[in-house]
Amino acid sequence: MSLLNLDRKTVRYNGHSILSDISLRIEPGEKIALIGQSGAGKSTLLELLYEQTKANASLVPQELGLVRSLSVFHNIFMGRLDQHGTWYNLANLIKPFEAEVQKIKPIVERLGLSDKLFATVDQLSGGQQQRTAIGRALHKGSDIFFGDEPVSAVDERQAHTVMQCINEAHDTVILSMHDTNLAIGYTDRLIGLKGGELVLDTPSKGMKASDLDELYSH
Amino acid sequence: MLRATLVFAAIAALLTFIADLEITTIEPWGELGRMVVGAVTPDFFATESLGAAIANTVAFAILGVALGNFAGFLLALIFHYRSVRAGCAFIRAVHELFWALIFLQIFGLSPLTGILALAIPYAGIFAKVYSEILEESDPAPLKSIPAGAGKISIFMFARLPDAWVHFKTYSLYRLECGLRSSAVLGFVGLPTIGFHLESAFSQGHYSEVAALLLLFYIIIATIRTWLRKRLVPLYILAALLVIPWGGGIDASHIVRFITEDIVPHPLRVADSFDAATWASFAAWLKTMVVDQALPGIVSTLVLTQIALVGAGALTLLFFPLVSPKFFGRFGRTAGHIFLVVARSTPEYIMALVFLLLWGPSMLPAIVALSLHNGAIIGHLIGRHTEFLKIRPDAPGGINLYAYDVLPRMYRQFLAFLFYRWEVIMRETAILGILGIATLGFYIDNAFADLRFDRAMFLIVITALLNLGIDALSRRIRKYLRLQTRTEEL
């Protein structure tokens, strides 16, 4: 049975159709990139898919959903807010438990945020914030990862590390991306959208960035 | 926006014809000389209880605001209930001094009177502002929280932290207001500086007045340095120790006040609810409405409208004084000192000063309200101009003011002013206690005559009038699309 299934799905907003007539099957274990111009409907499609499998998926939305006045540690800890009782959570909010810090340390080390563990999010750069949000998803430890442009503000060298982290930690990965090179390099299936329509669905293997120019032309 | 300004200005101009603006003292400026002399020769040893008065003022403010803050926070969590919203609107529509007058009848001069008089209306204000802050907090973090997380955990991690920052700023601002309110509570008999100010003013001991006010300004101006997060529990504890406890509370007083004293007289003395009782109740109601409520409402409204426009005019004059776009560091410091004094002096005390100079009429109240509110909004607008980006080749001085700064600040200015409208009205009613015939005048008289049924009736009328102005102001702001964060006012 497939993991996710859309059958001739259309999404309208204020009379405009944002997605029209999308049919899509996604199997467990797939690594997928949604590509296309901004406004093509990538985010809407991603959200639609996330809604179907919310319970065992983690999400890094485009606006990241971080709590700016809390530390990196607390924001990452939030990924497992459901795993502990209320009192444990509240005590950890006031004074972090050593056990929790030890669990989160390897994650921030991988993401290159070690020195920022207890800095509040509002002191971080855009790339650091993005990595914090990814850290939260990694800590949550779901099978499926959804990311809306998860590495758009991360510099190129780190982007590779982060993409590796995401792929290693999750069985199924679904990303919307504008960097076609990263998309080809780290996924095995490309889904192209144009004007809300599904115009491309192909294995990533053997694709070149220039093959996708058609998607980005007017 | 311009049309709204003109309409309000025209109304105020017309009202000045029916308002009583007469200067009745024979020598309007004679007293001023003595006041100035007093102001420059503050006498810190005029009364032995100076230290105690200041300590009490701060203690009442801290306890009242802390209690109101806590209660307001809890109310904010259930603010989506209509009944909670309405209840909060009502308790904040009644001024601290009116609450104090009510509690004086119940608890006498017990500290509870002062603490509750501050805590109750402040709880209503805190509840409203906190719920607005929570509502505006970023909903994005909620999206990526794991589905099974508990409600309290979600609230504490994803909602409260960002709101907390705003809560702290707002609490600090409210404590400043609380200090002013606490000072004024002395005028009805509580042992804060208002108590000493009243006697010092009436005896013309202006050096004592100056000493009291000077210490008061210093405490307000340095609030950011002495109010530290870690010290708050300590301050609360100290406040509990400082306050003169004692004066036992008599439960029978409370019961009698609620079940008898505030029941309209004809109903209280009636043996049965027959036609005669209702007829005398109707007569009571008619006297109250025609002889007291209506004239009180009219003069309250007249005074409010003139003071509102006065405050607006002074704001436009004041804000450049603290704006880096118009004055250098030195000039701004002078501007800041002036505005700090004008906004830290409670309207009540300012009105009292002008009353001593000019005699009883609406004029002292109008000038005091305009100055105080003009200084508050002027300070805020001045601060907002810091973030204006003016092109490098812009003109300076009056041209800059008229072409670049004022047009861009005007929307914000009107928003603040309309927010302040209801506050001005609350104060206007209160100034009646000084002898200006607004609603407070009739309420104060009723209390003095121990006619608590009349006092309660008029307090409810005042609260309803306030709610009316609040609703009208909200409609106008919505119509003009004026928005601002309430936590600033």
XYZ file of C-alpha atoms in Angstrom:
707
model
C 0.000 0.000 0.000
C 1.344 3.434 -0.772
C 2.211 5.835 1.993
C 0.495 8.855 0.483
C -2.075 9.069 -2.181
C -3.633 11.985 -4.050
C -6.308 11.354 -6.614
C -7.146 14.198 -9.029
C -6.835 16.742 -6.224
C -7.637 20.421 -6.879
C -7.078 23.222 -4.369
C -8.727 26.594 -4.811
C -8.132 29.773 -2.900
C -10.208 32.911 -3.499
C -11.402 31.523 -6.779
C -7.901 30.820 -8.121
C -6.855 27.252 -8.441
C -3.483 26.766 -6.780
C -3.276 23.071 -7.541
C -5.261 21.501 -10.321
C -5.970 17.879 -10.907
C -2.965 16.407 -9.095
C -2.671 12.629 -8.900
C 0.273 11.271 -6.973
C 1.396 8.121 -5.154
C 4.281 8.068 -2.738
C 5.763 4.831 -1.394
C 7.572 4.428 1.936
C 11.314 4.999 1.614
C 11.141 7.466 -1.257
C 13.212 10.654 -1.234
C 11.325 13.260 -3.197
C 11.937 16.856 -4.240
C 9.114 19.129 -5.343
C 10.549 21.641 -7.773
C 9.220 24.559 -9.747
C 9.040 28.344 -9.740
C 7.805 30.182 -6.685
C 4.040 30.305 -6.844
C 3.879 27.005 -8.720
C 2.101 25.353 -5.778
C 4.997 23.511 -4.104
C 4.187 24.674 -0.585
C 0.494 23.921 -0.974
C 1.215 20.428 -2.242
C 3.699 19.826 0.573
C 1.184 20.912 3.169
C -1.513 18.771 1.611
C 0.717 15.718 1.844
C 1.774 16.570 5.397
C -1.860 16.816 6.522
C -2.410 13.228 5.375
C 0.240 11.767 7.616
C 0.717 14.352 10.355
C 0.864 11.840 13.215
C 4.174 10.239 12.247
C 5.877 13.001 10.322
C 7.951 16.038 11.195
C 7.667 19.323 9.383
C 10.013 22.229 8.789
C 7.711 24.910 7.393
C 9.046 27.821 5.410
C 8.504 30.204 8.336
C 10.271 27.622 10.558
C 7.867 27.913 13.499
C 10.545 28.658 16.061
C 9.824 30.376 19.367
C 12.171 33.312 19.116
C 12.639 34.045 22.806
C 13.571 30.466 23.690
C 17.017 28.902 23.295
C 18.124 26.554 20.516
C 18.036 23.752 23.103
C 14.417 24.400 24.018
C 13.314 24.770 20.426
C 14.881 21.432 19.541
C 13.463 19.813 22.698
C 9.998 20.835 21.532
C 10.171 18.093 18.921
C 9.517 15.608 21.738
C 7.074 17.624 23.806
C 4.612 14.751 23.489
C 7.012 12.176 24.929
C 7.134 13.571 28.459
C 4.646 14.552 31.122
C 3.672 18.178 31.665
C 5.682 18.581 34.883
C 8.795 17.183 33.270
C 8.380 19.620 30.368
C 7.855 22.609 32.647
C 10.831 21.753 34.859
C 12.978 21.364 31.771
C 11.774 24.752 30.559
C 13.029 26.429 33.712
C 16.247 24.442 34.062
C 17.308 22.032 31.314
C 17.864 18.442 32.487
C 21.366 17.148 31.861
C 19.911 14.009 30.271
C 18.032 16.113 27.704
C 21.081 18.233 26.991
C 23.091 15.075 26.312
C 20.435 13.872 23.867
C 20.410 17.131 21.969
C 24.154 17.760 21.923
C 24.968 15.290 19.097
C 22.279 16.931 16.962
C 23.613 20.463 17.344
C 27.152 19.166 16.763
C 26.129 17.642 13.457
C 24.370 20.839 12.473
C 27.291 23.048 13.504
C 25.357 24.850 16.244
C 27.293 23.611 19.292
C 28.328 27.065 20.428
C 24.743 28.335 20.117
C 23.014 25.650 22.193
C 21.782 28.061 24.839
C 21.548 31.191 22.690
C 18.014 32.417 22.079
C 16.763 32.049 18.533
C 16.346 35.779 17.978
C 20.145 36.138 18.173
C 20.741 33.699 15.316
C 21.304 34.281 11.617
C 18.750 33.018 9.097
C 20.828 29.928 8.312
C 21.308 29.097 11.982
C 17.582 29.426 12.581
C 16.878 27.080 9.717
C 19.288 24.524 11.138
C 17.590 24.840 14.540
C 14.238 24.013 12.968
C 15.814 20.999 11.248
C 17.312 20.003 14.604
C 13.806 19.987 16.070
C 12.662 17.639 13.301
C 15.692 15.360 13.776
C 15.059 15.193 17.527
C 11.439 14.295 16.948
C 12.640 11.192 15.147
C 9.673 10.526 12.856
C 9.810 8.216 9.871
C 8.791 10.890 7.424
C 10.349 14.327 6.955
C 8.602 17.244 5.272
C 10.630 20.367 4.545
C 9.593 23.542 2.742
C 12.871 24.935 1.390
C 14.652 23.635 4.491
C 18.170 24.698 3.479
C 17.453 27.869 1.480
C 19.393 30.091 3.911
C 22.132 27.619 4.835
C 25.482 28.119 3.103
C 26.442 25.607 0.431
C 28.995 23.572 2.356
C 26.693 23.123 5.323
C 23.720 22.474 3.074
C 25.325 19.189 2.030
C 25.847 18.088 5.642
C 22.298 19.045 6.556
C 20.823 17.201 3.572
C 22.805 14.097 4.541
C 21.525 14.348 8.113
C 17.936 14.579 6.928
C 18.281 11.615 4.598
C 20.023 9.420 7.164
C 17.525 10.112 9.918
C 14.337 9.580 7.935
C 12.919 6.760 5.922
C 10.825 8.947 3.666
C 11.801 12.516 2.786
C 9.661 15.032 0.920
C 11.120 18.468 0.256
C 10.246 21.486 -1.755
C 13.407 22.974 -3.190
C 14.546 25.686 -5.520
C 18.173 24.554 -5.694
C 17.938 21.980 -8.477
C 21.497 20.697 -7.975
C 20.813 19.812 -4.349
C 17.466 18.324 -5.369
C 19.074 16.023 -7.920
C 21.959 15.135 -5.593
C 19.963 14.156 -2.528
C 16.666 12.752 -3.738
C 15.684 9.921 -6.001
C 12.512 11.352 -7.466
C 11.720 14.797 -8.861
C 8.210 16.153 -9.074
C 7.888 19.321 -11.132
C 5.040 21.781 -10.787
C 4.139 24.609 -13.113
C 1.157 26.867 -12.603
C -0.397 24.411 -10.167
C -0.134 21.461 -12.543
C 2.020 18.403 -12.219
C 4.212 18.545 -15.327
C 7.142 16.333 -14.375
C 7.575 13.145 -12.382
C 10.891 11.443 -12.973
C 13.715 9.615 -11.181
C 16.509 12.014 -10.216
C 19.197 9.675 -11.418
C 20.843 10.918 -14.569
C 19.091 14.298 -14.517
C 21.069 17.485 -14.971
C 20.050 20.897 -13.662
C 19.831 22.127 -17.244
C 17.248 19.441 -18.022
C 14.880 21.272 -15.718
C 15.115 24.675 -17.421
C 11.756 24.092 -19.049
C 10.105 24.204 -15.602
C 11.445 27.660 -14.921
C 10.656 29.261 -18.286
C 7.627 31.445 -18.835
C -8.226 61.319 9.135
C -8.059 65.028 8.543
C -11.832 65.217 8.520
C -12.067 63.360 11.819
C -9.576 65.801 13.301
C -11.602 68.784 12.095
C -14.875 67.371 13.383
C -13.440 66.711 16.830
C -11.735 70.116 16.957
C -14.960 71.853 15.898
C -16.976 70.029 18.561
C -14.457 71.025 21.209
C -14.474 74.636 20.004
C -18.269 74.791 20.225
C -18.229 73.213 23.667
C -15.902 75.886 25.007
C -18.860 78.269 24.716
C -20.959 76.284 27.167
C -18.068 75.147 29.363
C -17.339 77.050 32.531
C -13.805 78.305 31.960
C -13.877 81.253 34.321
C -10.908 82.205 36.444
C -12.451 83.034 39.789
C -9.464 83.854 41.941
C -8.834 87.573 42.331
C -5.129 87.168 41.878
C -4.715 84.188 39.509
C -0.916 84.223 39.554
C -0.384 85.325 43.147
C -0.193 81.811 44.494
C 2.209 80.873 41.699
C 5.037 82.888 43.234
C 4.745 80.978 46.500
C 4.572 77.702 44.600
C 7.735 78.498 42.636
C 9.553 79.445 45.825
C 8.384 76.168 47.367
C 9.469 74.220 44.302
C 13.040 75.478 44.490
C 13.291 75.044 48.258
C 12.136 71.477 48.814
C 12.034 70.660 52.516
C 12.754 67.007 53.122
C 12.298 67.324 56.866
C 8.935 69.095 56.883
C 7.211 65.965 58.047
C 8.642 63.029 59.926
C 6.516 60.638 57.938
C 7.980 61.560 54.533
C 9.891 58.275 54.294
C 6.890 56.260 55.424
C 4.637 58.040 52.917
C 6.981 57.194 50.042
C 7.417 53.598 51.250
C 3.651 53.162 51.527
C 3.096 54.616 48.068
C 5.526 52.137 46.537
C 4.227 49.234 48.672
C 0.578 49.773 47.715
C 1.556 50.086 44.061
C 3.617 46.885 44.102
C 0.998 44.804 45.914
C -1.952 46.164 43.932
C -0.253 45.789 40.563
C 1.165 42.343 41.423
C -2.233 41.041 42.481
C -3.951 42.637 39.487
C -1.237 41.264 37.211
C -1.664 37.718 38.473
C -5.463 37.814 38.384
C -5.378 39.491 34.963
C -3.113 36.757 33.590
C -5.515 34.049 34.751
C -8.464 35.968 33.306
C -6.608 36.356 29.997
C -6.561 32.573 29.680
C -10.363 32.437 29.777
C -10.903 35.729 27.979
C -12.731 34.017 25.114
C -15.806 33.734 27.335
C -18.156 36.611 26.675
C -19.000 36.989 30.360
C -15.315 37.316 31.278
C -14.768 39.956 28.609
C -17.805 41.946 29.745
C -16.873 41.628 33.419
C -13.331 42.837 32.762
C -14.615 45.767 30.700
C -16.856 46.774 33.575
C -14.297 46.533 36.386
C -11.783 48.576 34.441
C -14.391 51.197 33.565
C -14.609 52.100 37.261
C -11.714 54.297 38.368
C -9.323 53.234 41.166
C -10.506 56.106 43.349
C -14.141 55.044 43.056
C -13.149 51.497 43.981
C -11.278 52.967 46.945
C -14.349 54.937 48.032
C -16.428 51.761 47.864
C -13.916 49.639 49.797
C -13.513 52.356 52.410
C -17.124 51.707 53.381
C -16.496 47.976 53.581
C -12.992 47.602 55.001
C -12.397 51.044 56.451
C -8.794 52.232 56.263
C -7.446 48.682 56.149
C -4.654 48.153 53.587
C -7.017 45.831 51.797
C -8.919 48.918 50.626
C -5.877 50.290 48.816
C -4.675 46.978 47.442
C -8.057 45.948 46.055
C -8.796 49.434 44.712
C -5.698 49.056 42.515
C -5.847 45.323 41.869
C -9.436 45.126 40.619
C -9.391 47.666 37.782
C -5.820 46.650 36.903
C -6.856 42.991 36.656
C -9.417 44.052 34.049
C -6.790 45.963 32.080
C -4.144 43.242 32.348
C -6.646 40.602 31.217
C -7.513 42.565 28.084
C -3.953 43.449 27.116
C -2.542 39.987 27.905
C -5.228 38.252 25.894
C -4.492 40.573 22.957
C -0.777 39.823 23.209
C -1.439 36.087 23.301
C -3.778 36.391 20.349
C -1.165 38.208 18.304
C 1.629 35.815 19.199
C 3.108 33.934 16.272
C 0.978 30.835 15.522
C 3.727 29.228 13.402
C 5.401 27.199 16.205
C 2.101 25.397 16.870
C 2.284 23.823 13.445
C 5.416 21.799 13.986
C 4.724 20.632 17.530
C 4.193 16.871 17.841
C 0.529 15.962 17.729
C 0.270 14.261 21.123
C 1.798 17.018 23.259
C -0.215 18.171 26.279
C -2.124 21.473 26.249
C -0.125 22.989 29.104
C 3.204 21.980 27.585
C 2.220 23.498 24.247
C 1.124 26.718 25.926
C 4.282 27.002 28.017
C 6.683 26.232 25.177
C 5.082 27.595 22.059
C 2.855 30.474 23.214
C 4.027 31.943 26.484
C 7.760 32.556 25.867
C 7.269 35.094 23.075
C 4.343 36.729 24.865
C 6.335 36.841 28.107
C 8.664 39.515 26.732
C 5.674 41.765 26.062
C 4.132 40.903 29.433
C 7.258 42.145 31.169
C 7.351 45.445 29.280
C 3.693 45.997 29.941
C 3.965 45.125 33.637
C 6.716 47.674 34.038
C 4.586 50.327 32.385
C 1.622 49.373 34.542
C 3.671 49.609 37.715
C 4.477 53.181 36.729
C 0.743 53.850 36.400
C 0.224 52.011 39.676
C 2.622 54.348 41.459
C 0.611 57.335 40.243
C -2.673 55.727 41.259
C -1.234 54.750 44.627
C -0.115 58.323 45.259
C -3.597 59.629 44.503
C -5.251 57.069 46.813
C -3.854 59.182 49.641
C -6.427 61.837 48.827
C -9.191 59.576 50.105
C -7.308 58.800 53.308
C -4.856 55.962 52.651
C -1.355 56.587 54.013
C 0.364 57.286 50.660
C 1.920 60.592 49.595
C -1.427 61.952 48.433
C -2.494 62.093 52.067
C 0.382 64.421 52.928
C 0.081 66.338 49.671
C -3.520 67.206 50.449
C -2.726 68.769 53.798
C 0.461 70.404 52.515
C -1.417 71.941 49.580
C -4.286 73.182 51.688
C -1.923 74.825 54.164
C 0.302 76.243 51.437
C 3.372 74.275 52.582
C 4.809 74.171 49.089
C 8.314 73.200 50.205
C 6.854 70.006 51.620
C 4.898 69.445 48.400
C 8.089 69.894 46.396
C 9.991 67.390 48.542
C 7.265 64.768 48.233
C 6.893 65.189 44.476
C 10.638 65.286 43.875
C 11.135 61.952 45.614
C 8.162 60.588 43.700
C 9.619 61.656 40.326
C 12.974 60.123 41.202
C 11.347 56.805 42.045
C 9.419 56.783 38.769
C 12.343 57.960 36.641
C 14.670 55.300 38.056
C 12.146 52.466 37.942
C 14.178 50.554 35.359
C 17.225 50.514 37.594
C 15.595 49.365 40.806
C 12.987 47.020 39.429
C 14.925 43.826 38.686
C 13.249 40.563 37.819
C 15.060 38.681 40.565
C 14.153 41.276 43.166
C 10.405 41.217 42.519
C 9.593 38.543 45.164
C 11.737 40.464 47.629
C 9.879 43.707 46.884
C 6.530 41.995 47.349
C 7.670 40.614 50.686
C 9.034 43.995 51.764
C 5.789 45.685 50.679
C 3.793 43.273 52.821
C 5.982 44.181 55.796
C 5.925 47.941 55.170
C 2.182 48.352 54.852
C 0.527 49.359 58.110
C -1.704 46.356 58.781
C -4.314 46.610 61.443
C -7.827 47.945 61.459
C -9.785 44.741 61.796
C -12.194 43.750 59.077
C -15.761 43.433 60.210
C -17.654 40.833 58.211
C -21.008 42.308 59.193
C -19.975 45.586 57.512
C -19.381 43.793 54.262
C -22.720 42.037 54.405
C -24.596 45.179 55.340
C -22.974 47.211 52.577
C -23.871 44.718 49.897
C -27.319 43.700 51.083
C -28.592 46.993 52.496
C -26.550 50.134 51.981
C -26.406 50.049 48.217
C -30.033 49.107 47.710
C -31.952 52.196 46.543
C -33.487 53.848 49.596
C -37.201 53.505 48.703
C -36.758 49.748 48.177
C -34.686 49.335 51.331
C -37.248 50.882 53.681
C -40.279 49.333 52.018
C -42.192 46.618 53.854
C -43.755 45.241 50.726
C -43.333 45.809 47.027
C -46.668 47.513 46.485
C -47.603 50.326 44.174
C -46.565 52.996 46.676
C -43.068 51.547 46.947
C -42.629 51.496 43.205
C -43.933 55.056 42.954
C -41.400 56.294 45.465
C -38.681 54.284 43.709
C -39.676 55.950 40.436
C -39.432 59.335 42.135
C -35.974 58.393 43.496
C -34.874 57.306 40.055
C -36.180 60.521 38.494
C -34.359 62.723 40.996
C -31.159 60.770 40.494
C -31.315 60.913 36.720
C -32.567 64.457 36.236
C -30.780 66.242 39.078
C -27.519 64.330 39.240
C -26.747 61.840 36.488
C -27.716 64.025 33.520
C -25.935 67.230 34.563
C -22.969 65.085 35.601
C -22.889 63.302 32.259
C -23.140 66.550 30.308
C -20.268 68.235 32.090
C -18.176 65.064 32.042
C -18.626 64.843 28.271
C -17.962 68.549 27.698
C -14.780 68.416 29.725
C -13.628 65.170 28.128
C -14.064 66.425 24.570
C -12.206 69.689 25.192
C -9.416 67.907 27.067
C -9.105 65.299 24.293
C -8.513 67.947 21.657
C -6.265 69.865 24.056
C -4.179 66.755 24.635
C -3.925 66.225 20.882
C -2.786 69.782 20.251
C -0.172 69.606 22.991
C 1.082 66.233 21.713
C 1.868 67.802 18.345
C 3.751 70.518 20.173
C 5.556 68.185 22.590
C 6.767 65.272 20.511
C 9.497 67.167 18.608
C 11.037 68.031 21.997
C 12.216 64.455 22.450
C 12.740 63.560 18.791
C 16.304 63.248 17.456
C 15.007 64.593 14.163
C 14.596 68.057 15.692
C 16.799 68.486 18.722
C 20.303 67.519 19.719
C 21.242 65.585 22.795
C 21.125 68.585 25.088
C 17.779 69.889 23.905
C 16.262 66.423 24.081
C 17.380 65.919 27.663
C 15.542 69.079 28.654
C 12.513 67.877 26.681
C 12.641 64.506 28.418
C 12.761 66.054 31.874
C 9.772 68.235 31.071
C 7.759 65.340 29.683
C 8.706 63.005 32.548
C 7.465 65.559 35.069
C 4.285 66.231 33.091
C 3.406 62.581 32.682
C 4.524 61.424 36.131
C 2.415 63.991 37.925
C -0.997 62.421 38.349
C -3.724 64.470 36.631
C -5.436 64.767 39.973
C -2.495 66.542 41.580
C -1.897 68.708 38.523
C -5.551 69.748 38.516
C -5.290 70.590 42.199
C -2.378 72.961 41.498
C -4.284 74.785 38.771
C -7.358 74.858 40.958
C -5.391 76.686 43.646
C -4.226 79.180 41.031
C -7.434 79.827 39.157
C -10.297 78.762 41.397
C -12.976 76.172 40.682
C -14.091 75.864 37.058
C -13.449 73.427 34.235
C -10.266 75.226 33.245
C -7.892 73.584 35.771
C -9.157 70.138 34.825
C -8.850 70.789 31.094
C -5.313 72.122 31.378
C -4.216 69.294 33.674
C -5.697 66.555 31.473
C -4.309 68.095 28.285
C -0.823 68.483 29.729
C -0.642 65.027 31.259
C -2.016 63.166 28.249
C -0.190 65.369 25.753
C 3.056 64.479 27.528
C 2.301 60.754 27.491
C 1.416 60.574 23.802
C 4.111 63.107 22.894
C 6.711 60.889 24.533
C 5.511 57.836 22.576
C 5.331 59.626 19.224
C 8.735 61.209 19.818
C 10.174 57.768 20.384
C 8.523 56.441 17.238
C 10.160 59.169 15.142
C 13.548 57.639 15.957
C 12.779 54.848 13.515
C 11.669 57.158 10.693
C 14.001 57.046 7.737
C 14.289 60.563 6.388
C 16.043 61.105 3.076
C 19.465 62.721 3.536
C 18.559 65.851 1.536
C 15.355 66.584 3.465
C 14.747 70.087 4.787
C 15.057 70.866 8.483
C 13.009 72.531 11.198
C 9.389 73.400 10.551
C 9.489 72.214 6.940
C 10.734 68.820 8.054
C 8.021 68.728 10.699
C 5.217 69.662 8.337
C 6.217 67.716 5.231
C 8.083 64.656 6.429
C 7.521 63.849 10.066
C 3.966 64.887 10.896
C 2.306 63.260 7.862
C 4.023 59.973 8.634
C 3.285 60.055 12.339
C -0.289 61.302 12.031
C -1.965 57.912 11.836
C -0.070 56.694 14.867
C -0.857 59.920 16.686
C -4.602 59.602 16.121
C -4.518 55.944 17.128
C -2.868 56.782 20.446
C -5.196 59.715 21.040
C -8.341 57.669 20.461
C -6.975 54.968 22.745
C -6.511 57.636 25.365
C -10.064 58.957 24.993
C -11.572 56.522 27.452
C -8.733 57.110 29.931
C -9.344 60.851 29.768
C -13.015 60.292 30.470
C -12.265 58.093 33.493
C -10.055 60.839 34.888
C -12.553 63.556 34.056
C -15.156 61.833 36.188
C -12.673 61.517 39.050
C -11.705 65.184 38.999
C -15.235 65.859 40.206
C -13.945 65.024 43.687
C -12.003 68.292 43.475
C -15.275 70.212 43.104
C -15.681 70.338 39.331
C -19.262 69.273 38.643
C -18.533 66.080 36.687
C -19.996 62.721 37.738
C -17.319 62.305 40.397
C -18.617 65.411 42.155
C -22.046 63.838 42.664
C -20.516 60.502 43.615
C -18.220 62.078 46.181
C -21.138 64.035 47.673
C -23.240 60.901 47.909
C -20.433 59.134 49.779
C -20.001 62.124 52.060
C -23.732 62.042 52.876
C -23.470 58.269 53.461
C -26.030 57.741 50.714
C -24.319 54.690 49.273
C -27.287 53.726 47.131
C -26.920 56.993 45.232
C -23.137 56.619 44.997
C -23.445 53.119 43.564
C -26.080 54.185 41.070
C -23.871 57.009 39.815
C -20.759 54.808 39.685
C -22.609 52.346 37.488
C -23.754 55.228 35.253
C -20.151 56.436 35.022
C -18.934 52.956 34.109
C -21.590 52.630 31.412
C -20.663 56.022 29.971
C -17.069 54.844 29.869
C -17.997 51.631 28.094
C -19.945 53.727 25.593
C -16.942 55.932 24.838
C -14.736 52.848 24.586
C -17.077 51.287 22.035
C -17.340 54.534 20.063
C -13.564 54.936 20.051
C -13.161 51.376 18.781
C -15.624 52.044 15.957
C -13.868 55.233 14.946
C -10.472 53.546 15.020
C -11.837 50.742 12.901
C -13.422 53.167 10.466
C -10.196 55.154 10.137
C -8.199 51.897 10.139
C -6.036 53.043 13.028
C -4.066 50.299 14.648
C -1.583 50.225 17.426
C -0.365 47.832 20.044
C -2.359 48.490 23.182
C 0.523 47.512 25.403
C 2.048 50.922 24.853
C -0.799 52.785 26.473
